[in-house]
mmCIF file of C-alpha atoms in Angstrom:
data_model
loop_
_atom_site.group_PDB
_atom_site.id
_atom_site.type_symbol
_atom_site.label_atom_id
_atom_site.label_comp_id
_atom_site.label_asym_id
_atom_site.label_seq_id
_atom_site.Cartn_x
_atom_site.Cartn_y
_atom_site.Cartn_z
ATOM 1 C CA MET A 938 -9.643 -5.629 -5.152
ATOM 2 C CA GLN A 939 -8.100 -3.992 -2.072
ATOM 3 C CA LEU A 940 -9.994 -1.629 0.141
ATOM 4 C CA ARG A 941 -9.007 0.318 3.239
ATOM 5 C CA PHE A 942 -9.245 -1.068 6.675
ATOM 6 C CA GLU A 943 -9.110 1.932 8.893
ATOM 7 C CA CYS A 944 -6.757 0.720 11.629
ATOM 8 C CA HIS A 945 -4.569 2.609 14.101
ATOM 9 C CA LEU A 946 -2.299 -0.336 14.969
ATOM 10 C CA THR A 947 1.303 -0.514 13.915
ATOM 11 C CA GLY A 948 2.530 -3.399 11.840
ATOM 12 C CA ALA A 949 3.898 -5.257 14.909
ATOM 13 C CA ASP A 950 0.694 -4.681 16.814
ATOM 14 C CA TYR A 951 -1.522 -5.833 13.982
ATOM 15 C CA VAL A 952 0.312 -9.101 14.029
ATOM 16 C CA THR A 953 0.320 -9.613 17.880
ATOM 17 C CA GLN A 954 -3.255 -8.757 18.192
ATOM 18 C CA GLN A 955 -4.184 -10.532 14.989
ATOM 19 C CA GLY A 956 -5.914 -7.391 13.689
ATOM 20 C CA TRP A 957 -7.367 -9.138 10.568
ATOM 21 C CA LEU A 958 -9.943 -10.787 12.924
ATOM 22 C CA SER A 959 -11.508 -7.463 13.630
ATOM 23 C CA ALA A 960 -11.799 -6.415 9.945
ATOM 24 C CA THR A 961 -15.386 -6.224 8.719
ATOM 25 C CA LEU A 962 -16.946 -5.677 5.441
ATOM 26 C CA PRO A 963 -20.754 -5.583 6.009
ATOM 27 C CA CYS A 964 -21.804 -5.785 2.420
ATOM 28 C CA CYS A 965 -20.786 -6.624 -1.024
ATOM 29 C CA PRO A 966 -19.179 -3.424 -2.714
ATOM 30 C CA LEU A 967 -20.683 -4.688 -6.001
ATOM 31 C CA HIS A 968 -24.100 -5.600 -4.626
ATOM 32 C CA PRO A 969 -24.908 -3.501 -1.547
ATOM 33 C CA HIS A 970 -28.400 -4.889 -1.373
ATOM 34 C CA GLY A 971 -27.275 -8.438 -1.170
ATOM 35 C CA ASP A 972 -28.366 -11.725 -2.751
ATOM 36 C CA CYS A 973 -25.037 -12.472 -4.436
ATOM 37 C CA GLY A 974 -23.509 -14.897 -1.966
ATOM 38 C CA PHE A 975 -21.098 -12.570 -0.592
ATOM 39 C CA ALA A 976 -19.063 -14.078 2.321
ATOM 40 C CA ARG A 977 -15.829 -14.037 4.155
ATOM 41 C CA HIS A 978 -13.227 -15.977 2.145
ATOM 42 C CA GLY A 979 -10.264 -16.500 4.703
ATOM 43 C CA THR A 980 -7.081 -14.507 4.731
ATOM 44 C CA TYR A 981 -3.831 -14.386 2.830
ATOM 45 C CA GLU A 982 -0.387 -14.101 4.127
ATOM 46 C CA ARG A 983 2.146 -11.300 3.678
ATOM 47 C CA VAL A 984 5.810 -11.918 3.927
ATOM 48 C CA SER A 985 6.430 -8.890 6.116
ATOM 49 C CA PRO A 986 5.876 -8.225 8.898
ATOM 50 C CA PRO A 987 6.246 -11.874 9.682
ATOM 51 C CA GLY A 988 2.832 -13.461 10.671
ATOM 52 C CA THR A 989 0.832 -10.880 8.955
ATOM 53 C CA ARG A 990 -2.574 -11.844 7.359
ATOM 54 C CA VAL A 991 -5.053 -9.796 5.504
ATOM 55 C CA ALA A 992 -8.961 -10.601 5.573
ATOM 56 C CA ARG A 993 -10.607 -11.502 2.326
ATOM 57 C CA TRP A 994 -14.199 -11.801 1.016
ATOM 58 C CA TYR A 995 -15.564 -13.205 -2.098
ATOM 59 C CA CYS A 996 -18.631 -12.244 -4.220
ATOM 60 C CA PRO A 997 -19.670 -15.287 -6.336
ATOM 61 C CA GLU A 998 -21.904 -13.383 -8.551
ATOM 62 C CA GLY A 999 -19.174 -10.815 -9.295
ATOM 63 C CA HIS A 1000 -16.362 -13.451 -9.453
ATOM 64 C CA ARG A 1001 -14.218 -11.077 -7.442
ATOM 65 C CA THR A 1002 -12.298 -10.969 -4.191
ATOM 66 C CA PHE A 1003 -12.016 -8.002 -1.822
ATOM 67 C CA SER A 1004 -9.291 -7.586 0.812
ATOM 68 C CA LEU A 1005 -9.204 -5.010 3.819
ATOM 69 C CA LEU A 1006 -5.609 -3.617 3.932
ATOM 70 C CA PRO A 1007 -4.809 -1.945 7.342
ATOM 71 C CA ASP A 1008 -3.464 1.493 7.230
ATOM 72 C CA CYS A 1009 -0.105 0.255 8.500
ATOM 73 C CA LEU A 1010 0.692 -1.882 5.568
ATOM 74 C CA ALA A 1011 2.097 -0.841 2.230
ATOM 75 C CA ALA A 1012 -0.029 -1.668 -0.912
ATOM 76 C CA ARG A 1013 1.681 -3.802 -3.345
ATOM 77 C CA LEU A 1014 4.984 -3.665 -1.601
ATOM 78 C CA SER A 1015 6.320 -5.854 1.151
ATOM 79 C CA GLY A 1016 6.336 -4.275 4.642
ATOM 80 C CA THR A 1017 4.727 -1.424 6.367
ATOM 81 C CA LEU A 1018 4.174 2.126 5.135
ATOM 82 C CA SER A 1019 6.435 3.364 8.015
ATOM 83 C CA GLU A 1020 9.181 1.144 6.805
ATOM 84 C CA VAL A 1021 8.798 2.579 3.265
ATOM 85 C CA GLU A 1022 8.784 5.863 4.476
ATOM 86 C CA ALA A 1023 11.876 5.643 6.485
ATOM 87 C CA VAL A 1024 13.886 4.499 3.339
ATOM 88 C CA VAL A 1025 12.263 7.379 1.270
ATOM 89 C CA ARG A 1026 12.926 9.916 4.010
ATOM 90 C CA ALA A 1027 16.504 8.653 4.205
ATOM 91 C CA ALA A 1028 16.988 8.958 0.375
ATOM 92 C CA GLU A 1029 15.660 12.520 0.413
ATOM 93 C CA GLN A 1030 18.398 13.433 2.887
ATOM 94 C CA ALA A 1031 21.356 11.268 1.555
ATOM 95 C CA PRO A 1032 23.980 12.706 -0.533
ATOM 96 C CA SER A 1033 23.392 10.061 -3.193
ATOM 97 C CA LEU A 1034 21.287 6.752 -3.494
ATOM 98 C CA GLU A 1035 24.618 5.124 -3.783
ATOM 99 C CA ALA A 1036 25.921 6.452 -0.349
ATOM 100 C CA LEU A 1037 22.380 5.631 1.225
ATOM 101 C CA CYS A 1038 22.661 1.875 -0.169
ATOM 102 C CA LYS A 1039 25.810 1.317 1.959
ATOM 103 C CA HIS A 1040 23.368 1.055 4.825
ATOM 104 C CA GLN A 1041 20.331 -0.441 3.170
ATOM 105 C CA ARG A 1042 19.849 -3.960 2.021
ATOM 106 C CA LEU A 1043 23.083 -5.197 2.947
ATOM 107 C CA ASP A 1044 21.920 -8.794 2.096
ATOM 108 C CA ILE A 1045 22.049 -7.907 -1.651
ATOM 109 C CA GLU A 1046 24.764 -6.509 -4.059
ATOM 110 C CA LEU A 1047 24.711 -2.557 -4.902
ATOM 111 C CA PRO A 1048 22.669 -2.810 -8.154
ATOM 112 C CA GLY A 1049 19.862 -4.754 -6.468
ATOM 113 C CA ALA A 1050 19.936 -2.400 -3.527
ATOM 114 C CA LEU A 1051 19.809 0.681 -5.807
ATOM 115 C CA ARG A 1052 16.812 -0.737 -7.698
ATOM 116 C CA TRP A 1053 15.117 -1.592 -4.324
ATOM 117 C CA VAL A 1054 15.617 1.962 -2.919
ATOM 118 C CA ARG A 1055 14.845 3.569 -6.252
ATOM 119 C CA ARG A 1056 11.582 1.805 -6.669
ATOM 120 C CA ARG A 1057 10.316 2.909 -3.336
ATOM 121 C CA VAL A 1058 11.398 6.725 -3.952
ATOM 122 C CA GLN A 1059 9.710 6.710 -7.165
ATOM 123 C CA ASP A 1060 6.525 5.071 -5.998
ATOM 124 C CA VAL A 1061 6.236 7.432 -3.204
ATOM 125 C CA HIS A 1062 7.070 10.481 -4.865
ATOM 126 C CA GLY A 1063 4.622 9.478 -7.748
ATOM 127 C CA ALA A 1064 1.832 8.983 -5.067
ATOM 128 C CA LEU A 1065 2.660 12.441 -3.676
ATOM 129 C CA HIS A 1066 2.293 13.932 -7.001
ATOM 130 C CA ARG A 1067 -1.159 12.370 -7.493
ATOM 131 C CA ILE A 1068 -2.249 13.601 -4.128
ATOM 132 C CA LYS A 1069 -1.289 17.289 -5.298
ATOM 133 C CA GLY A 1070 -3.435 16.613 -8.215
ATOM 134 C CA VAL A 1071 -6.582 15.472 -6.408
ATOM 135 C CA LEU A 1072 -6.108 17.583 -3.218
ATOM 136 C CA GLY A 1073 -4.695 20.697 -4.926
ATOM 137 C CA ASP A 1074 -6.391 23.120 -2.486
ATOM 138 C CA THR A 1075 -4.470 21.428 0.578
ATOM 139 C CA PHE A 1076 -1.064 20.688 -1.133
ATOM 140 C CA ALA A 1077 -0.863 22.933 -4.028
ATOM 141 C CA ASN A 1078 2.322 24.749 -2.534
ATOM 142 C CA VAL A 1079 3.803 21.741 -1.242
ATOM 143 C CA ALA A 1080 6.705 19.887 -2.881
ATOM 144 C CA PRO A 1081 6.171 16.228 -3.721
ATOM 145 C CA THR A 1082 8.538 14.881 -0.992
ATOM 146 C CA LEU A 1083 7.933 13.379 2.346
ATOM 147 C CA THR A 1084 10.020 15.903 3.957
ATOM 148 C CA ALA A 1085 7.811 18.664 2.536
ATOM 149 C CA PHE A 1086 4.604 16.850 3.290
ATOM 150 C CA ALA A 1087 5.700 16.237 6.943
ATOM 151 C CA ASP A 1088 6.488 19.898 7.495
ATOM 152 C CA HIS A 1089 3.195 20.769 6.053
ATOM 153 C CA LEU A 1090 1.164 18.444 7.992
ATOM 154 C CA GLU A 1091 3.238 18.506 11.101
ATOM 155 C CA VAL A 1092 2.521 14.798 11.567
ATOM 156 C CA GLU A 1093 4.599 11.565 11.308
ATOM 157 C CA PRO A 1094 4.451 8.958 9.844
ATOM 158 C CA VAL A 1095 3.282 10.937 6.858
ATOM 159 C CA LEU A 1096 2.191 7.962 4.538
ATOM 160 C CA VAL A 1097 -0.211 6.563 7.190
ATOM 161 C CA ALA A 1098 -1.654 9.915 7.804
ATOM 162 C CA LEU A 1099 -1.996 10.537 4.100
ATOM 163 C CA ARG A 1100 -3.982 7.151 3.571
ATOM 164 C CA GLY A 1101 -6.606 8.592 5.873
ATOM 165 C CA ILE A 1102 -6.601 12.139 4.484
ATOM 166 C CA ALA A 1103 -6.916 10.947 0.830
ATOM 167 C CA ALA A 1104 -9.164 7.926 1.614
ATOM 168 C CA ALA A 1105 -11.864 9.072 -0.881
ATOM 169 C CA TRP A 1106 -9.068 8.827 -3.740
ATOM 170 C CA LEU A 1107 -7.365 5.587 -2.792
ATOM 171 C CA ASP A 1108 -8.611 3.780 -5.809
ATOM 172 C CA VAL A 1109 -6.830 6.234 -8.136
ATOM 173 C CA LEU A 1110 -3.655 6.731 -6.084
ATOM 174 C CA PRO A 1111 -0.730 4.440 -6.835
ATOM 175 C CA LYS A 1112 1.155 2.022 -4.502
ATOM 176 C CA PRO A 1113 2.357 2.016 -1.769
ATOM 177 C CA LEU A 1114 -0.349 4.355 -0.660
ATOM 178 C CA GLY A 1115 -3.376 3.586 -2.789
ATOM 179 C CA PHE A 1116 -4.971 0.914 -4.583
ATOM 180 C CA ALA A 1117 -4.911 1.846 -8.215
ATOM 181 C CA PRO A 1118 -4.502 -1.053 -10.506
ATOM 182 C CA ARG A 1119 -1.150 -1.517 -12.291
ATOM 183 C CA ARG A 1120 -0.954 -0.034 -15.669
ATOM 184 C CA ARG A 1121 0.137 -2.413 -18.511
ATOM 185 C CA ARG A 1122 1.893 -1.373 -21.602
ATOM 186 C CA GLY A 1123 -0.563 -0.735 -24.422
ATOM 187 C CA ARG A 1124 -3.536 -1.381 -22.168
ATOM 188 C CA SER A 1125 -5.803 0.854 -20.038
ATOM 189 C CA ALA A 1126 -5.509 0.487 -16.240
ATOM 190 C CA LEU A 1127 -8.332 -2.093 -15.747
ATOM 191 C CA PRO A 1128 -8.855 -3.607 -12.245
ATOM 192 C CA ARG A 1129 -7.786 -7.098 -11.575
ATOM 193 C CA LEU A 1130 -10.797 -9.234 -10.881
ATOM 194 C CA GLN A 1131 -9.189 -11.787 -8.458
ATOM 195 C CA HIS A 1132 -6.648 -11.878 -5.849
ATOM 196 C CA ARG A 1133 -4.374 -14.875 -6.126
ATOM 197 C CA ALA A 1134 -4.883 -17.203 -3.450
ATOM 198 C CA GLY A 1135 -2.037 -18.182 -0.838
ATOM 199 C CA PRO A 1136 0.956 -16.120 0.345
ATOM 200 C CA ASP A 1137 3.135 -13.626 -1.244
ATOM 201 C CA PRO A 1138 5.739 -14.911 -3.679
ATOM 202 C CA PRO A 1139 8.690 -16.446 -1.900
ATOM 203 C CA GLY A 1140 12.121 -14.773 -1.732
ATOM 204 C CA CYS A 1141 13.326 -11.213 -1.011
ATOM 205 C CA PRO A 1142 10.661 -8.628 -0.603
ATOM 206 C CA ALA A 1143 9.863 -6.574 -3.547
#
Protein backbone atom coordinates (compact mmCIF):
# COMPACT_ATOMS: atom_id res chain seq x y z
CA MET A 1 0.00 0.00 0.00
CA GLN A 2 1.32 3.41 -0.93
CA LEU A 3 1.07 6.36 1.44
CA ARG A 4 2.03 9.98 0.98
CA PHE A 5 5.45 11.21 2.03
CA GLU A 6 5.04 14.99 2.30
CA CYS A 7 8.28 16.12 0.75
CA HIS A 8 9.18 19.40 -0.93
CA LEU A 9 12.21 18.07 -2.83
CA THR A 10 12.35 17.80 -6.60
CA GLY A 11 13.02 14.38 -8.07
CA ALA A 12 16.69 15.20 -8.60
CA ASP A 13 17.10 16.56 -5.06
CA TYR A 14 15.30 13.55 -3.61
CA VAL A 15 17.93 11.30 -5.19
CA THR A 16 20.90 13.53 -4.39
CA GLN A 17 19.87 13.95 -0.75
CA GLN A 18 18.65 10.34 -0.43
CA GLY A 19 15.30 11.63 0.72
CA TRP A 20 14.01 8.14 1.52
CA LEU A 21 16.29 8.08 4.56
CA SER A 22 14.22 10.85 6.16
CA ALA A 23 10.87 9.14 5.52
CA THR A 24 9.20 8.03 8.75
CA LEU A 25 6.09 6.02 9.54
CA PRO A 26 5.76 6.11 13.33
CA CYS A 27 3.08 3.44 13.69
CA CYS A 28 1.37 0.70 11.73
CA PRO A 29 -1.62 1.99 9.73
CA LEU A 30 -3.43 -1.26 10.52
CA HIS A 31 -2.52 -1.48 14.21
CA PRO A 32 -1.93 2.04 15.57
CA HIS A 33 -1.59 0.68 19.11
CA GLY A 34 1.33 -1.56 18.13
CA ASP A 35 2.10 -5.16 19.11
CA CYS A 36 2.06 -6.31 15.48
CA GLY A 37 5.79 -6.43 14.77
CA PHE A 38 5.61 -3.40 12.47
CA ALA A 39 9.10 -2.42 11.31
CA ARG A 40 11.03 -0.78 8.51
CA HIS A 41 11.44 -3.13 5.56
CA GLY A 42 14.24 -1.60 3.53
CA THR A 43 13.60 0.21 0.26
CA TYR A 44 12.68 -0.57 -3.30
CA GLU A 45 14.17 0.97 -6.41
CA ARG A 46 12.44 2.92 -9.16
CA VAL A 47 13.70 3.17 -12.71
CA SER A 48 13.37 6.94 -12.95
CA PRO A 49 14.82 9.24 -11.80
CA PRO A 50 17.93 7.01 -11.75
CA GLY A 51 18.99 6.20 -8.22
CA THR A 52 15.53 6.68 -6.72
CA ARG A 53 14.54 4.49 -3.79
CA VAL A 54 11.32 4.44 -1.78
CA ALA A 55 11.17 3.60 1.93
CA ARG A 56 9.07 0.61 2.92
CA TRP A 57 7.61 -0.92 6.10
CA TYR A 58 6.05 -4.30 6.84
CA CYS A 59 3.31 -5.48 9.20
CA PRO A 60 3.78 -9.23 9.89
CA GLU A 61 0.37 -9.58 11.50
CA GLY A 62 -1.44 -7.93 8.60
CA HIS A 63 0.88 -9.44 5.97
CA ARG A 64 1.06 -6.06 4.28
CA THR A 65 3.78 -3.69 3.16
CA PHE A 66 3.55 0.10 3.20
CA SER A 67 5.67 2.51 1.20
CA LEU A 68 6.01 6.29 1.50
CA LEU A 69 5.94 7.90 -1.94
CA PRO A 70 7.36 11.44 -1.96
CA ASP A 71 5.26 14.20 -3.50
CA CYS A 72 7.67 14.59 -6.42
CA LEU A 73 7.14 11.05 -7.77
CA ALA A 74 4.29 9.80 -9.93
CA ALA A 75 2.26 6.90 -8.56
CA ARG A 76 2.34 3.74 -10.69
CA LEU A 77 4.07 5.57 -13.54
CA SER A 78 7.79 5.90 -14.01
CA GLY A 79 9.30 9.31 -13.36
CA THR A 80 8.21 12.44 -11.53
CA LEU A 81 4.86 14.19 -11.42
CA SER A 82 6.49 17.23 -13.03
CA GLU A 83 7.64 15.10 -15.97
CA VAL A 84 4.16 13.67 -16.42
CA GLU A 85 2.69 17.15 -16.17
CA ALA A 86 5.02 18.49 -18.86
CA VAL A 87 3.84 15.82 -21.30
CA VAL A 88 0.15 16.41 -20.57
CA ARG A 89 0.46 20.20 -20.73
CA ALA A 90 2.21 19.85 -24.09
CA ALA A 91 -0.56 17.52 -25.30
CA GLU A 92 -3.25 20.01 -24.27
CA GLN A 93 -1.58 22.70 -26.35
CA ALA A 94 -0.50 20.61 -29.35
CA PRO A 95 -2.58 20.55 -32.56
CA SER A 96 -2.66 16.74 -32.31
CA LEU A 97 -1.01 13.93 -30.38
CA GLU A 98 0.69 12.83 -33.59
CA ALA A 99 2.31 16.25 -33.90
CA LEU A 100 3.41 16.13 -30.27
CA CYS A 101 4.91 12.67 -30.65
CA LYS A 102 7.37 13.98 -33.20
CA HIS A 103 9.14 15.47 -30.17
CA GLN A 104 8.31 12.87 -27.48
CA ARG A 105 9.80 9.40 -26.99
CA LEU A 106 11.94 9.51 -30.11
CA ASP A 107 13.46 6.21 -29.00
CA ILE A 108 10.31 4.30 -30.01
CA GLU A 109 8.10 4.22 -33.11
CA LEU A 110 5.04 6.43 -33.49
CA PRO A 111 2.37 3.90 -32.35
CA GLY A 112 4.29 3.26 -29.14
CA ALA A 113 4.86 6.97 -28.56
CA LEU A 114 1.16 7.65 -29.07
CA ARG A 115 0.22 5.01 -26.50
CA TRP A 116 2.79 6.43 -24.07
CA VAL A 117 1.46 9.99 -24.39
CA ARG A 118 -2.21 8.99 -24.52
CA ARG A 119 -1.87 6.93 -21.34
CA ARG A 120 -0.52 9.92 -19.44
CA VAL A 121 -3.15 12.29 -20.79
CA GLN A 122 -5.98 9.90 -19.93
CA ASP A 123 -4.60 9.16 -16.47
CA VAL A 124 -4.12 12.82 -15.54
CA HIS A 125 -7.44 14.00 -16.94
CA GLY A 126 -9.15 11.10 -15.16
CA ALA A 127 -7.55 12.16 -11.88
CA LEU A 128 -8.68 15.75 -12.42
CA HIS A 129 -12.25 14.55 -13.01
CA ARG A 130 -12.12 12.68 -9.70
CA ILE A 131 -10.75 15.72 -7.89
CA LYS A 132 -13.66 17.77 -9.22
CA GLY A 133 -15.94 15.12 -7.73
CA VAL A 134 -14.43 15.07 -4.24
CA LEU A 135 -13.59 18.79 -4.06
CA GLY A 136 -16.55 20.18 -5.96
CA ASP A 137 -16.75 23.39 -3.94
CA THR A 138 -13.21 24.27 -4.99
CA PHE A 139 -13.11 23.05 -8.59
CA ALA A 140 -16.76 22.89 -9.71
CA ASN A 141 -16.28 25.45 -12.49
CA VAL A 142 -12.78 24.36 -13.52
CA ALA A 143 -12.33 22.28 -16.67
CA PRO A 144 -10.53 18.96 -16.04
CA THR A 145 -7.30 20.02 -17.74
CA LEU A 146 -3.95 20.98 -16.29
CA THR A 147 -4.11 24.31 -18.09
CA ALA A 148 -7.41 25.19 -16.40
CA PHE A 149 -6.28 23.96 -12.98
CA ALA A 150 -3.05 25.95 -13.27
CA ASP A 151 -4.99 29.12 -14.08
CA HIS A 152 -7.37 28.49 -11.17
CA LEU A 153 -4.71 27.66 -8.59
CA GLU A 154 -2.09 30.07 -9.92
CA VAL A 155 0.59 27.53 -9.07
CA GLU A 156 3.02 25.27 -10.91
CA PRO A 157 3.69 22.41 -11.00
CA VAL A 158 0.01 21.64 -10.63
CA LEU A 159 0.12 17.90 -9.89
CA VAL A 160 2.56 18.26 -7.01
CA ALA A 161 0.35 20.97 -5.51
CA LEU A 162 -2.78 18.85 -5.99
CA ARG A 163 -1.28 15.91 -4.12
CA GLY A 164 -1.15 18.14 -1.07
CA ILE A 165 -4.52 19.81 -1.68
CA ALA A 166 -6.25 16.44 -2.12
CA ALA A 167 -4.18 14.59 0.50
CA ALA A 168 -7.26 13.32 2.33
CA TRP A 169 -8.54 11.69 -0.87
CA LEU A 170 -5.40 10.06 -2.25
CA ASP A 171 -6.67 6.56 -1.47
CA VAL A 172 -9.54 7.06 -3.96
CA LEU A 173 -7.74 9.15 -6.58
CA PRO A 174 -6.19 7.27 -9.51
CA LYS A 175 -2.61 7.33 -10.73
CA PRO A 176 -0.39 9.21 -11.25
CA LEU A 177 -1.68 11.53 -8.53
CA GLY A 178 -3.35 9.22 -6.04
CA PHE A 179 -2.99 5.70 -4.73
CA ALA A 180 -6.33 4.09 -5.58
CA PRO A 181 -5.87 0.40 -6.44
CA ARG A 182 -6.15 -0.79 -10.01
CA ARG A 183 -9.59 -1.89 -11.12
CA ARG A 184 -9.70 -5.36 -12.63
CA ARG A 185 -12.31 -6.42 -15.12
CA GLY A 186 -15.19 -8.13 -13.42
CA ARG A 187 -13.81 -7.39 -9.97
CA SER A 188 -14.19 -4.62 -7.46
CA ALA A 189 -11.20 -2.40 -6.72
CA LEU A 190 -9.64 -4.32 -3.85
CA PRO A 191 -6.35 -3.11 -2.40
CA ARG A 192 -3.24 -5.12 -3.13
CA LEU A 193 -1.93 -6.65 0.05
CA GLN A 194 1.71 -6.72 -0.87
CA HIS A 195 4.29 -4.72 -2.78
CA ARG A 196 6.54 -6.77 -4.96
CA ALA A 197 10.08 -6.78 -3.70
CA GLY A 198 12.91 -5.46 -5.80
CA PRO A 199 13.16 -2.86 -8.56
CA ASP A 200 10.59 -1.81 -11.13
CA PRO A 201 10.31 -4.10 -14.17
CA PRO A 202 13.20 -3.69 -16.62
CA GLY A 203 12.88 -2.04 -19.99
CA CYS A 204 11.30 1.21 -21.13
CA PRO A 205 9.27 3.21 -18.59
CA ALA A 206 5.52 2.62 -18.63
